[in-house]
């Protein structure tokens, strides 16, 4: 937890998602649902911590840019050795005085065509772009948690279905052996049932291996071992049409907002570089004591000067800086167009994926119902001698495939729904109402934006914030 100053970096948001319970033996008492996965991922993500630190670094760039508008005061110690030779008529004299200066020097920018102010404004736009990039990273972290949770759930259900199929195959083998003993079926029927049981056991072993892999990914994404899963999550509220989803994404997606701020930042950088071609005026002053090494003489002196500089020739560096800034700005504009297109495509893909998964789920549910009726009927007919063992095993496999398809379709629909949420820029801790301490990027910025001196109260507050962050 953050201290008094650090605690302001976050704000509590009430949890709105409930916890559903499901029954599965051999697991912990409390059930893990998708909300638990979100909370774990948000609180333990190293990727989020990395990008929060990058945002704080961008905040400091604003303070650095602001400092160019303020006076610079230094304690200066200067040792000088002068040499002068002069001729007066036939007399040639030379002087080599040595001096020691100790005192304060001041330099204050008076005018630079607005270059420093433009630099500060560009840094501020970069901060806004980095904040949006952090939100996009947050979406990626939460979607990875979604994928990890649904993958564990899918594999658990697959293991359960495979286990049921092994049990069913064992029952079929015992029934076939009983019928063989009374002469109703042949040794071939027994062999078919034995093969079916062995195949079911192999599939169960594969499913358990896939479950272990999914659990390992869950630990990586969420930061803890999965408990007993609470089943499929409630679907989030989704847009009524593809056009509505695209419109919302274009207005709201953090990747687009970040790219827009990047364009504005580089526009300001171009203006800053152009201003650098003009004159600048600075005020310089010093005050201190000058002593001579040759004797014990000393002087208390002070000086002040107003310096005017106009670049005339700098080897082409200044013009190259302008052209480079323009090229970077043009690249950012092109990137914005690409981001907008990618977001539109991402929304379209997620929307179509959800629609397809929904239709597939409806078909899968009907397929399971029909396959169950068919299997029950064929199994009953086999006991009367109207069906062969191969017919029963074929119907059993059809039922198994239908059950697996239904589970996969249900998981696919949930995954597509949250992918659509992410594609619109809505998969964030704040919008989901997670019971976590929401990171507040404005507090640190507000502490540093005025570039506090190292001995100020704000600087001490910053030290406490940074110490609290390092303890988390």
Coordinates of C-alpha atoms in Angstrom, one line a residue:
X1 CA 0.0 0.0 0.0
X2 CA 1.2 3.6 -0.7
X3 CA 1.8 6.0 2.1
X4 CA 0.1 9.3 2.7
X5 CA 1.4 10.8 -0.5
X6 CA 1.7 7.6 -2.5
X7 CA -1.8 6.5 -1.6
X8 CA -3.2 9.3 -3.7
X9 CA -1.9 7.6 -6.8
X10 CA -4.8 5.2 -6.7
X11 CA -8.5 5.4 -6.0
X12 CA -10.8 2.6 -4.9
X13 CA -13.6 1.6 -7.2
X14 CA -16.5 -0.6 -6.0
X15 CA -16.8 -4.2 -7.3
X16 CA -19.9 -4.7 -9.3
X17 CA -19.4 -8.2 -10.7
X18 CA -20.7 -11.0 -8.4
X19 CA -19.0 -14.3 -7.8
X20 CA -20.7 -17.4 -9.2
X21 CA -20.1 -20.9 -7.7
X22 CA -19.7 -24.2 -9.5
X23 CA -19.1 -27.7 -8.2
X24 CA -15.9 -29.6 -9.1
X25 CA -14.3 -31.9 -6.7
X26 CA -10.7 -31.8 -5.6
X27 CA -10.3 -28.0 -5.8
X28 CA -10.3 -25.1 -3.3
X29 CA -13.5 -24.0 -1.6
X30 CA -13.8 -20.5 -3.1
X31 CA -14.4 -20.3 -6.8
X32 CA -12.3 -18.1 -9.1
X33 CA -14.3 -16.2 -11.7
X34 CA -13.2 -13.9 -14.5
X35 CA -13.4 -10.9 -12.2
X36 CA -10.8 -12.6 -9.9
X37 CA -8.6 -13.1 -12.9
X38 CA -8.9 -9.5 -13.8
X39 CA -8.0 -8.3 -10.3
X40 CA -5.0 -10.6 -10.1
X41 CA -3.7 -9.5 -13.4
X42 CA -4.1 -5.8 -12.7
X43 CA -2.4 -6.1 -9.3
X44 CA 0.5 -8.2 -10.3
X45 CA 1.4 -7.2 -13.9
X46 CA 5.0 -6.3 -14.3
X47 CA 4.1 -4.9 -17.8
X48 CA 1.8 -2.4 -16.2
X49 CA 4.5 -1.4 -13.6
X50 CA 7.0 -1.0 -16.4
X51 CA 4.7 1.3 -18.4
X52 CA 3.7 3.3 -15.3
X53 CA 7.4 4.0 -14.8
X54 CA 7.8 5.1 -18.4
X55 CA 4.8 7.5 -17.9
X56 CA 6.5 9.0 -14.9
X57 CA 9.6 9.5 -17.0
X58 CA 7.5 11.3 -19.6
X59 CA 6.1 13.5 -16.7
X60 CA 9.7 14.5 -15.8
X61 CA 10.3 15.6 -19.4
X62 CA 7.7 18.4 -18.8
X63 CA 9.6 19.5 -15.8
X64 CA 12.9 19.5 -17.7
X65 CA 11.3 21.5 -20.5
X66 CA 10.0 24.0 -18.0
X67 CA 13.4 24.5 -16.4
X68 CA 14.7 26.0 -19.6
X69 CA 12.4 29.1 -18.9
X70 CA 13.9 29.6 -15.4
X71 CA 17.2 31.1 -14.3
X72 CA 20.1 28.8 -13.8
X73 CA 22.3 29.7 -10.8
X74 CA 25.6 28.0 -10.2
X75 CA 28.4 28.2 -7.6
X76 CA 31.4 28.6 -9.7
X77 CA 35.1 28.3 -9.0
X78 CA 37.4 29.5 -11.8
X79 CA 41.2 29.5 -12.0
X80 CA 42.6 31.5 -14.9
X81 CA 46.1 32.1 -16.3
X82 CA 46.4 35.1 -18.6
X83 CA 49.3 36.0 -20.8
X84 CA 49.8 39.5 -22.4
X85 CA 52.8 41.0 -24.3
X86 CA 53.0 44.6 -25.3
X87 CA 55.4 47.0 -27.0
X88 CA 55.7 50.7 -26.1
X89 CA 58.3 52.3 -28.3
X90 CA 61.4 50.3 -27.8
X91 CA 60.2 48.7 -24.5
X92 CA 58.7 45.2 -24.7
X93 CA 56.8 44.0 -21.6
X94 CA 54.9 40.8 -20.8
X95 CA 52.4 40.1 -18.0
X96 CA 51.3 36.6 -16.8
X97 CA 48.8 37.2 -14.0
X98 CA 47.1 34.2 -12.3
X99 CA 43.6 34.7 -10.8
X100 CA 41.2 32.7 -8.7
X101 CA 37.5 33.5 -8.8
X102 CA 34.9 32.1 -6.5
X103 CA 31.2 33.2 -6.6
X104 CA 27.7 32.8 -8.1
X105 CA 26.8 32.9 -11.7
X106 CA 23.3 33.4 -13.1
X107 CA 21.9 32.8 -16.6
X108 CA 18.4 33.6 -17.6
X109 CA 16.8 33.1 -21.0
X110 CA 15.0 36.3 -22.0
X111 CA 13.8 35.5 -25.6
X112 CA 14.2 32.5 -27.9
X113 CA 11.3 33.0 -30.2
X114 CA 9.0 30.7 -28.1
X115 CA 11.2 27.6 -28.6
X116 CA 11.3 26.7 -25.0
X117 CA 7.6 27.2 -24.5
X118 CA 6.9 25.0 -27.5
X119 CA 9.2 22.4 -26.1
X120 CA 7.2 22.3 -22.9
X121 CA 3.9 22.0 -24.8
X122 CA 5.3 19.2 -26.9
X123 CA 6.4 17.3 -23.7
X124 CA 2.9 17.8 -22.3
X125 CA 1.4 16.2 -25.4
X126 CA 3.8 13.3 -25.1
X127 CA 2.6 12.8 -21.5
X128 CA -1.0 12.6 -22.8
X129 CA 0.1 10.1 -25.5
X130 CA 1.9 8.0 -22.9
X131 CA -1.1 7.9 -20.6
X132 CA -3.3 6.5 -23.5
X133 CA -0.6 4.0 -24.3
X134 CA -0.7 2.9 -20.6
X135 CA -4.4 2.3 -20.9
X136 CA -3.9 0.2 -24.1
X137 CA -1.3 -1.9 -22.2
X138 CA -3.9 -2.3 -19.4
X139 CA -6.4 -3.6 -22.0
X140 CA -3.8 -6.1 -23.2
X141 CA -3.1 -7.3 -19.6
X142 CA -6.8 -7.8 -18.9
X143 CA -7.5 -9.5 -22.2
X144 CA -4.7 -11.9 -21.5
X145 CA -6.3 -12.7 -18.2
X146 CA -9.6 -13.3 -20.0
X147 CA -7.9 -15.7 -22.4
X148 CA -6.1 -17.5 -19.6
X149 CA -9.3 -17.9 -17.5
X150 CA -11.4 -19.2 -20.4
X151 CA -8.6 -21.5 -21.5
X152 CA -8.5 -23.1 -18.0
X153 CA -12.3 -23.3 -18.0
X154 CA -12.3 -24.9 -21.4
X155 CA -9.7 -27.5 -20.5
X156 CA -11.4 -28.3 -17.2
X157 CA -14.7 -29.0 -19.0
X158 CA -12.8 -30.9 -21.7
X159 CA -11.2 -33.1 -19.0
X160 CA -14.6 -33.7 -17.4
X161 CA -16.1 -34.7 -20.8
X162 CA -13.2 -36.9 -21.6
X163 CA -13.4 -38.6 -18.1
X164 CA -17.1 -39.2 -18.6
X165 CA -16.3 -40.7 -22.0
X166 CA -13.7 -43.0 -20.4
X167 CA -16.4 -44.1 -17.9
X168 CA -18.9 -44.7 -20.6
X169 CA -16.4 -46.6 -22.7
X170 CA -15.7 -48.8 -19.7
X171 CA -19.4 -49.5 -19.3
X172 CA -19.7 -50.4 -23.0
X173 CA -16.7 -52.7 -22.8
X174 CA -18.3 -54.6 -19.8
X175 CA -21.6 -54.8 -21.6
X176 CA -20.0 -56.1 -24.7
X177 CA -18.0 -58.7 -22.7
X178 CA -21.3 -59.9 -21.1
X179 CA -23.0 -60.2 -24.4
X180 CA -19.9 -62.1 -25.8
X181 CA -20.1 -64.6 -23.0
X182 CA -23.7 -65.4 -23.9
X183 CA -22.9 -65.6 -27.6
X184 CA -24.7 -62.4 -28.7
X185 CA -21.5 -60.8 -30.2
X186 CA -18.2 -61.8 -31.5
X187 CA -14.6 -61.4 -30.3
X188 CA -14.4 -58.5 -32.9
X189 CA -17.0 -56.5 -31.0
X190 CA -15.0 -56.9 -27.8
X191 CA -11.9 -55.8 -29.5
X192 CA -13.7 -52.7 -30.9
X193 CA -14.9 -51.8 -27.3
X194 CA -11.4 -52.3 -26.0
X195 CA -9.9 -50.1 -28.6
X196 CA -12.5 -47.4 -27.9
X197 CA -11.6 -47.5 -24.2
X198 CA -7.9 -47.2 -24.9
X199 CA -8.5 -44.3 -27.2
X200 CA -10.7 -42.5 -24.6
X201 CA -8.0 -43.0 -22.0
X202 CA -5.3 -41.5 -24.4
X203 CA -7.5 -38.5 -25.1
X204 CA -8.1 -38.0 -21.4
X205 CA -4.3 -37.9 -20.8
X206 CA -3.9 -35.4 -23.6
X207 CA -6.7 -33.2 -22.1
X208 CA -5.0 -33.3 -18.7
X209 CA -1.8 -32.2 -20.2
X210 CA -3.6 -29.3 -22.0
X211 CA -5.1 -28.3 -18.7
X212 CA -1.7 -28.2 -17.0
X213 CA -0.5 -25.9 -19.8
X214 CA -3.5 -23.7 -19.4
X215 CA -3.0 -23.5 -15.7
X216 CA 0.7 -22.4 -16.2
X217 CA -0.4 -19.6 -18.5
X218 CA -3.0 -18.6 -15.9
X219 CA -0.3 -18.3 -13.3
X220 CA 1.8 -16.1 -15.6
X221 CA -1.1 -13.9 -16.6
X222 CA -2.9 -13.6 -13.3
X223 CA -0.1 -14.1 -10.8
X224 CA -1.6 -17.0 -8.8
X225 CA -2.7 -20.6 -9.2
X226 CA -6.3 -20.9 -10.5
X227 CA -8.8 -22.0 -7.9
X228 CA -12.1 -23.8 -8.6
X229 CA -13.4 -22.0 -11.7
X230 CA -16.9 -20.5 -11.4
X231 CA -18.0 -21.3 -14.9
X232 CA -18.6 -19.1 -18.0
X233 CA -18.6 -15.4 -17.2
X234 CA -21.6 -13.1 -17.8
X235 CA -21.3 -11.5 -21.3
X236 CA -20.5 -7.8 -21.2
X237 CA -22.9 -5.3 -22.7
X238 CA -22.1 -5.1 -26.4
X239 CA -23.1 -2.6 -29.2
X240 CA -26.2 -3.3 -31.2
X241 CA -24.5 -3.0 -34.6
X242 CA -21.1 -3.1 -36.2
X243 CA -21.4 0.6 -37.2
X244 CA -22.0 1.5 -33.6
X245 CA -19.0 -0.5 -32.4
X246 CA -16.7 1.1 -35.0
X247 CA -17.9 4.6 -34.1
X248 CA -17.3 4.1 -30.4
X249 CA -13.8 2.6 -31.0
X250 CA -12.8 5.5 -33.3
X251 CA -13.8 8.0 -30.5
X252 CA -12.6 6.1 -27.5
X253 CA -9.8 3.6 -28.3
X254 CA -6.6 4.6 -26.4
X255 CA -4.3 3.6 -29.3
X256 CA -6.0 6.2 -31.5
X257 CA -6.0 8.8 -28.8
X258 CA -2.3 8.1 -28.2
X259 CA -1.4 8.5 -31.9
X260 CA -3.4 11.8 -32.1
X261 CA -1.4 13.2 -29.1
X262 CA 1.9 12.0 -30.8
X263 CA 1.0 14.0 -34.0
X264 CA 0.3 17.1 -31.9
X265 CA 3.5 16.7 -30.0
X266 CA 5.6 16.4 -33.2
X267 CA 3.7 19.4 -34.7
X268 CA 5.0 21.4 -31.8
X269 CA 8.5 20.0 -32.2
X270 CA 8.6 21.3 -35.8
X271 CA 7.6 24.7 -34.6
X272 CA 10.2 24.5 -31.8
X273 CA 13.0 23.7 -34.3
X274 CA 12.0 26.5 -36.6
X275 CA 12.0 28.9 -33.7
X276 CA 15.6 27.8 -33.0
X277 CA 16.6 29.4 -36.3
X278 CA 15.9 32.8 -34.9
X279 CA 17.7 35.0 -32.4
X280 CA 17.8 34.4 -28.7
X281 CA 18.6 36.8 -25.8
X282 CA 19.9 35.8 -22.4
X283 CA 20.8 37.7 -19.3
X284 CA 24.1 36.7 -17.6
X285 CA 25.4 37.8 -14.2
X286 CA 28.1 36.8 -11.7
X287 CA 29.2 38.0 -8.3
X288 CA 32.1 36.8 -6.2
X289 CA 35.7 37.3 -5.1
X290 CA 38.7 37.4 -7.4
X291 CA 42.1 36.8 -5.9
X292 CA 45.6 37.1 -7.4
X293 CA 48.1 34.3 -7.0
X294 CA 51.0 36.8 -7.3
X295 CA 50.0 38.7 -4.1
X296 CA 47.4 38.8 -1.5
X297 CA 45.2 41.3 -3.4
X298 CA 41.6 40.5 -3.9
X299 CA 38.6 42.1 -5.4
X300 CA 34.9 41.9 -4.7
X301 CA 33.4 42.2 -8.1
X302 CA 30.1 41.6 -10.0
X303 CA 29.1 41.9 -13.6
X304 CA 25.9 41.7 -15.6
X305 CA 25.5 41.4 -19.4
X306 CA 22.7 41.0 -21.9
X307 CA 23.7 38.7 -24.7
X308 CA 22.1 38.6 -28.2
X309 CA 22.8 35.6 -30.5
X310 CA 21.6 35.0 -34.0
X311 CA 22.7 31.7 -35.7
X312 CA 24.2 32.4 -39.1
X313 CA 25.9 29.2 -39.9
X314 CA 26.0 25.9 -37.9
X315 CA 27.2 23.5 -40.5
X316 CA 23.7 22.7 -41.6
X317 CA 22.7 21.2 -38.2
X318 CA 19.8 23.6 -37.6
X319 CA 18.1 23.1 -40.9
X320 CA 18.6 19.3 -40.6
X321 CA 16.9 19.4 -37.2
X322 CA 13.9 21.1 -38.8
X323 CA 13.7 18.6 -41.7
X324 CA 14.1 15.7 -39.3
X325 CA 11.2 17.0 -37.1
X326 CA 9.0 17.4 -40.1
X327 CA 9.8 13.8 -41.3
X328 CA 9.0 12.5 -37.8
X329 CA 5.7 14.4 -37.8
X330 CA 4.7 13.1 -41.2
X331 CA 5.5 9.5 -40.0
X332 CA 3.3 10.1 -37.0
X333 CA 0.4 11.2 -39.2
X334 CA 0.8 8.2 -41.3
X335 CA 0.9 6.0 -38.2
X336 CA -2.4 7.6 -37.0
X337 CA -4.1 6.6 -40.3
X338 CA -2.7 3.0 -39.9
X339 CA -3.9 2.8 -36.3
X340 CA -7.4 4.0 -37.2
X341 CA -7.6 1.4 -39.9
X342 CA -6.3 -1.3 -37.7
X343 CA -8.8 -0.5 -35.0
X344 CA -11.6 -0.6 -37.5
X345 CA -10.5 -4.0 -38.7
X346 CA -10.1 -5.2 -35.1
X347 CA -13.6 -4.2 -34.2
X348 CA -15.0 -5.8 -37.4
X349 CA -13.1 -9.0 -36.7
X350 CA -14.2 -9.2 -33.1
X351 CA -17.8 -8.4 -34.0
X352 CA -18.0 -11.1 -36.7
X353 CA -16.2 -13.5 -34.4
X354 CA -18.9 -13.0 -31.8
X355 CA -21.7 -13.3 -34.2
X356 CA -20.2 -16.5 -35.7
X357 CA -19.6 -18.0 -32.2
X358 CA -23.1 -17.2 -31.2
X359 CA -24.5 -19.0 -34.2
X360 CA -22.1 -21.9 -33.7
X361 CA -23.2 -22.3 -30.1
X362 CA -26.9 -22.5 -31.0
X363 CA -26.1 -25.2 -33.6
X364 CA -23.8 -27.0 -31.1
X365 CA -26.5 -27.1 -28.4
X366 CA -29.0 -28.6 -30.9
X367 CA -26.3 -31.1 -32.1
X368 CA -25.7 -32.3 -28.5
X369 CA -29.4 -32.7 -28.0
X370 CA -29.8 -34.7 -31.2
X371 CA -26.7 -36.8 -30.6
X372 CA -27.8 -37.7 -27.1
X373 CA -31.2 -38.9 -28.4
X374 CA -29.5 -40.9 -31.1
X375 CA -27.0 -42.5 -28.8
X376 CA -29.6 -43.4 -26.2
X377 CA -31.7 -45.0 -28.9
X378 CA -28.9 -46.9 -30.6
X379 CA -27.7 -48.2 -27.3
X380 CA -31.1 -49.5 -26.4
X381 CA -31.5 -51.0 -29.9
X382 CA -28.2 -52.8 -29.5
X383 CA -29.4 -54.5 -26.3
X384 CA -32.2 -55.9 -28.5
X385 CA -29.8 -57.0 -31.2
X386 CA -31.0 -54.5 -33.7
X387 CA -27.7 -52.5 -33.7
X388 CA -24.1 -53.6 -33.7
X389 CA -21.4 -52.7 -31.3
X390 CA -19.8 -50.5 -34.0
X391 CA -23.1 -48.6 -34.3
X392 CA -23.0 -47.9 -30.5
X393 CA -19.4 -46.8 -30.6
X394 CA -20.0 -44.5 -33.6
X395 CA -22.9 -42.9 -31.9
X396 CA -20.9 -42.5 -28.7
X397 CA -18.1 -40.7 -30.6
X398 CA -20.6 -38.4 -32.3
X399 CA -22.0 -37.5 -28.9
X400 CA -18.5 -36.8 -27.6
X401 CA -17.6 -34.6 -30.6
X402 CA -20.9 -32.7 -30.1
X403 CA -20.2 -32.1 -26.4
X404 CA -16.7 -30.9 -27.1
X405 CA -17.9 -28.6 -29.9
X406 CA -20.5 -27.1 -27.6
X407 CA -17.9 -26.3 -24.9
X408 CA -15.6 -24.8 -27.4
X409 CA -18.3 -22.7 -29.0
X410 CA -19.4 -21.4 -25.6
X411 CA -15.8 -20.4 -24.7
X412 CA -15.3 -18.9 -28.1
X413 CA -18.4 -16.7 -27.7
X414 CA -17.2 -15.4 -24.3
X415 CA -13.7 -14.7 -25.7
X416 CA -15.1 -12.9 -28.7
X417 CA -17.3 -10.8 -26.5
X418 CA -14.3 -9.5 -24.5
X419 CA -12.2 -9.2 -27.6
X420 CA -14.9 -6.8 -28.9
X421 CA -14.8 -4.9 -25.7
X422 CA -11.0 -4.5 -26.0
X423 CA -11.4 -3.5 -29.7
X424 CA -13.6 -0.6 -28.6
X425 CA -11.2 0.5 -25.9
X426 CA -13.5 -0.4 -23.1
X427 CA -11.6 -3.3 -21.4
X428 CA -10.2 -1.3 -18.5
X429 CA -10.3 -1.8 -14.7
X430 CA -12.3 1.4 -14.2
X431 CA -14.9 0.6 -16.8
X432 CA -15.2 -3.0 -15.5
X433 CA -15.7 -1.7 -12.0
X434 CA -12.9 -3.9 -10.6
X435 CA -12.3 -3.8 -6.8
X436 CA -8.7 -2.6 -7.3
X437 CA -6.8 0.6 -6.5
X438 CA -7.0 2.4 -9.8
X439 CA -3.6 4.0 -10.8
X440 CA -4.0 7.7 -11.0
X441 CA -1.5 9.1 -13.5
X442 CA -2.3 12.8 -12.7
X443 CA -0.9 12.9 -9.1
X444 CA 2.7 12.3 -10.0
X445 CA 2.3 14.7 -13.0
X446 CA 0.8 17.4 -10.7
X447 CA 3.8 17.0 -8.3
X448 CA 6.5 17.4 -11.0
X449 CA 4.9 19.7 -13.7
X450 CA 6.1 22.8 -12.0
X451 CA 9.7 21.4 -11.7
X452 CA 10.1 21.7 -7.9
X453 CA 13.5 22.4 -6.6
X454 CA 15.3 19.6 -4.7
X455 CA 14.9 21.3 -1.4
X456 CA 11.2 22.1 -1.8
X457 CA 8.2 20.5 0.0
X458 CA 7.0 19.1 -3.3
X459 CA 10.3 17.4 -3.8
X460 CA 10.0 15.7 -0.4
X461 CA 6.5 14.6 -1.3
X462 CA 7.9 13.1 -4.5
X463 CA 10.6 11.2 -2.5
X464 CA 7.8 9.7 -0.4
X465 CA 5.8 8.7 -3.4
X466 CA 8.8 7.0 -5.1
X467 CA 9.7 5.2 -1.9
X468 CA 6.1 3.9 -1.6
X469 CA 6.1 2.8 -5.3
X470 CA 9.3 0.9 -4.8
X471 CA 7.8 -1.0 -1.8
X472 CA 4.8 -2.2 -3.8

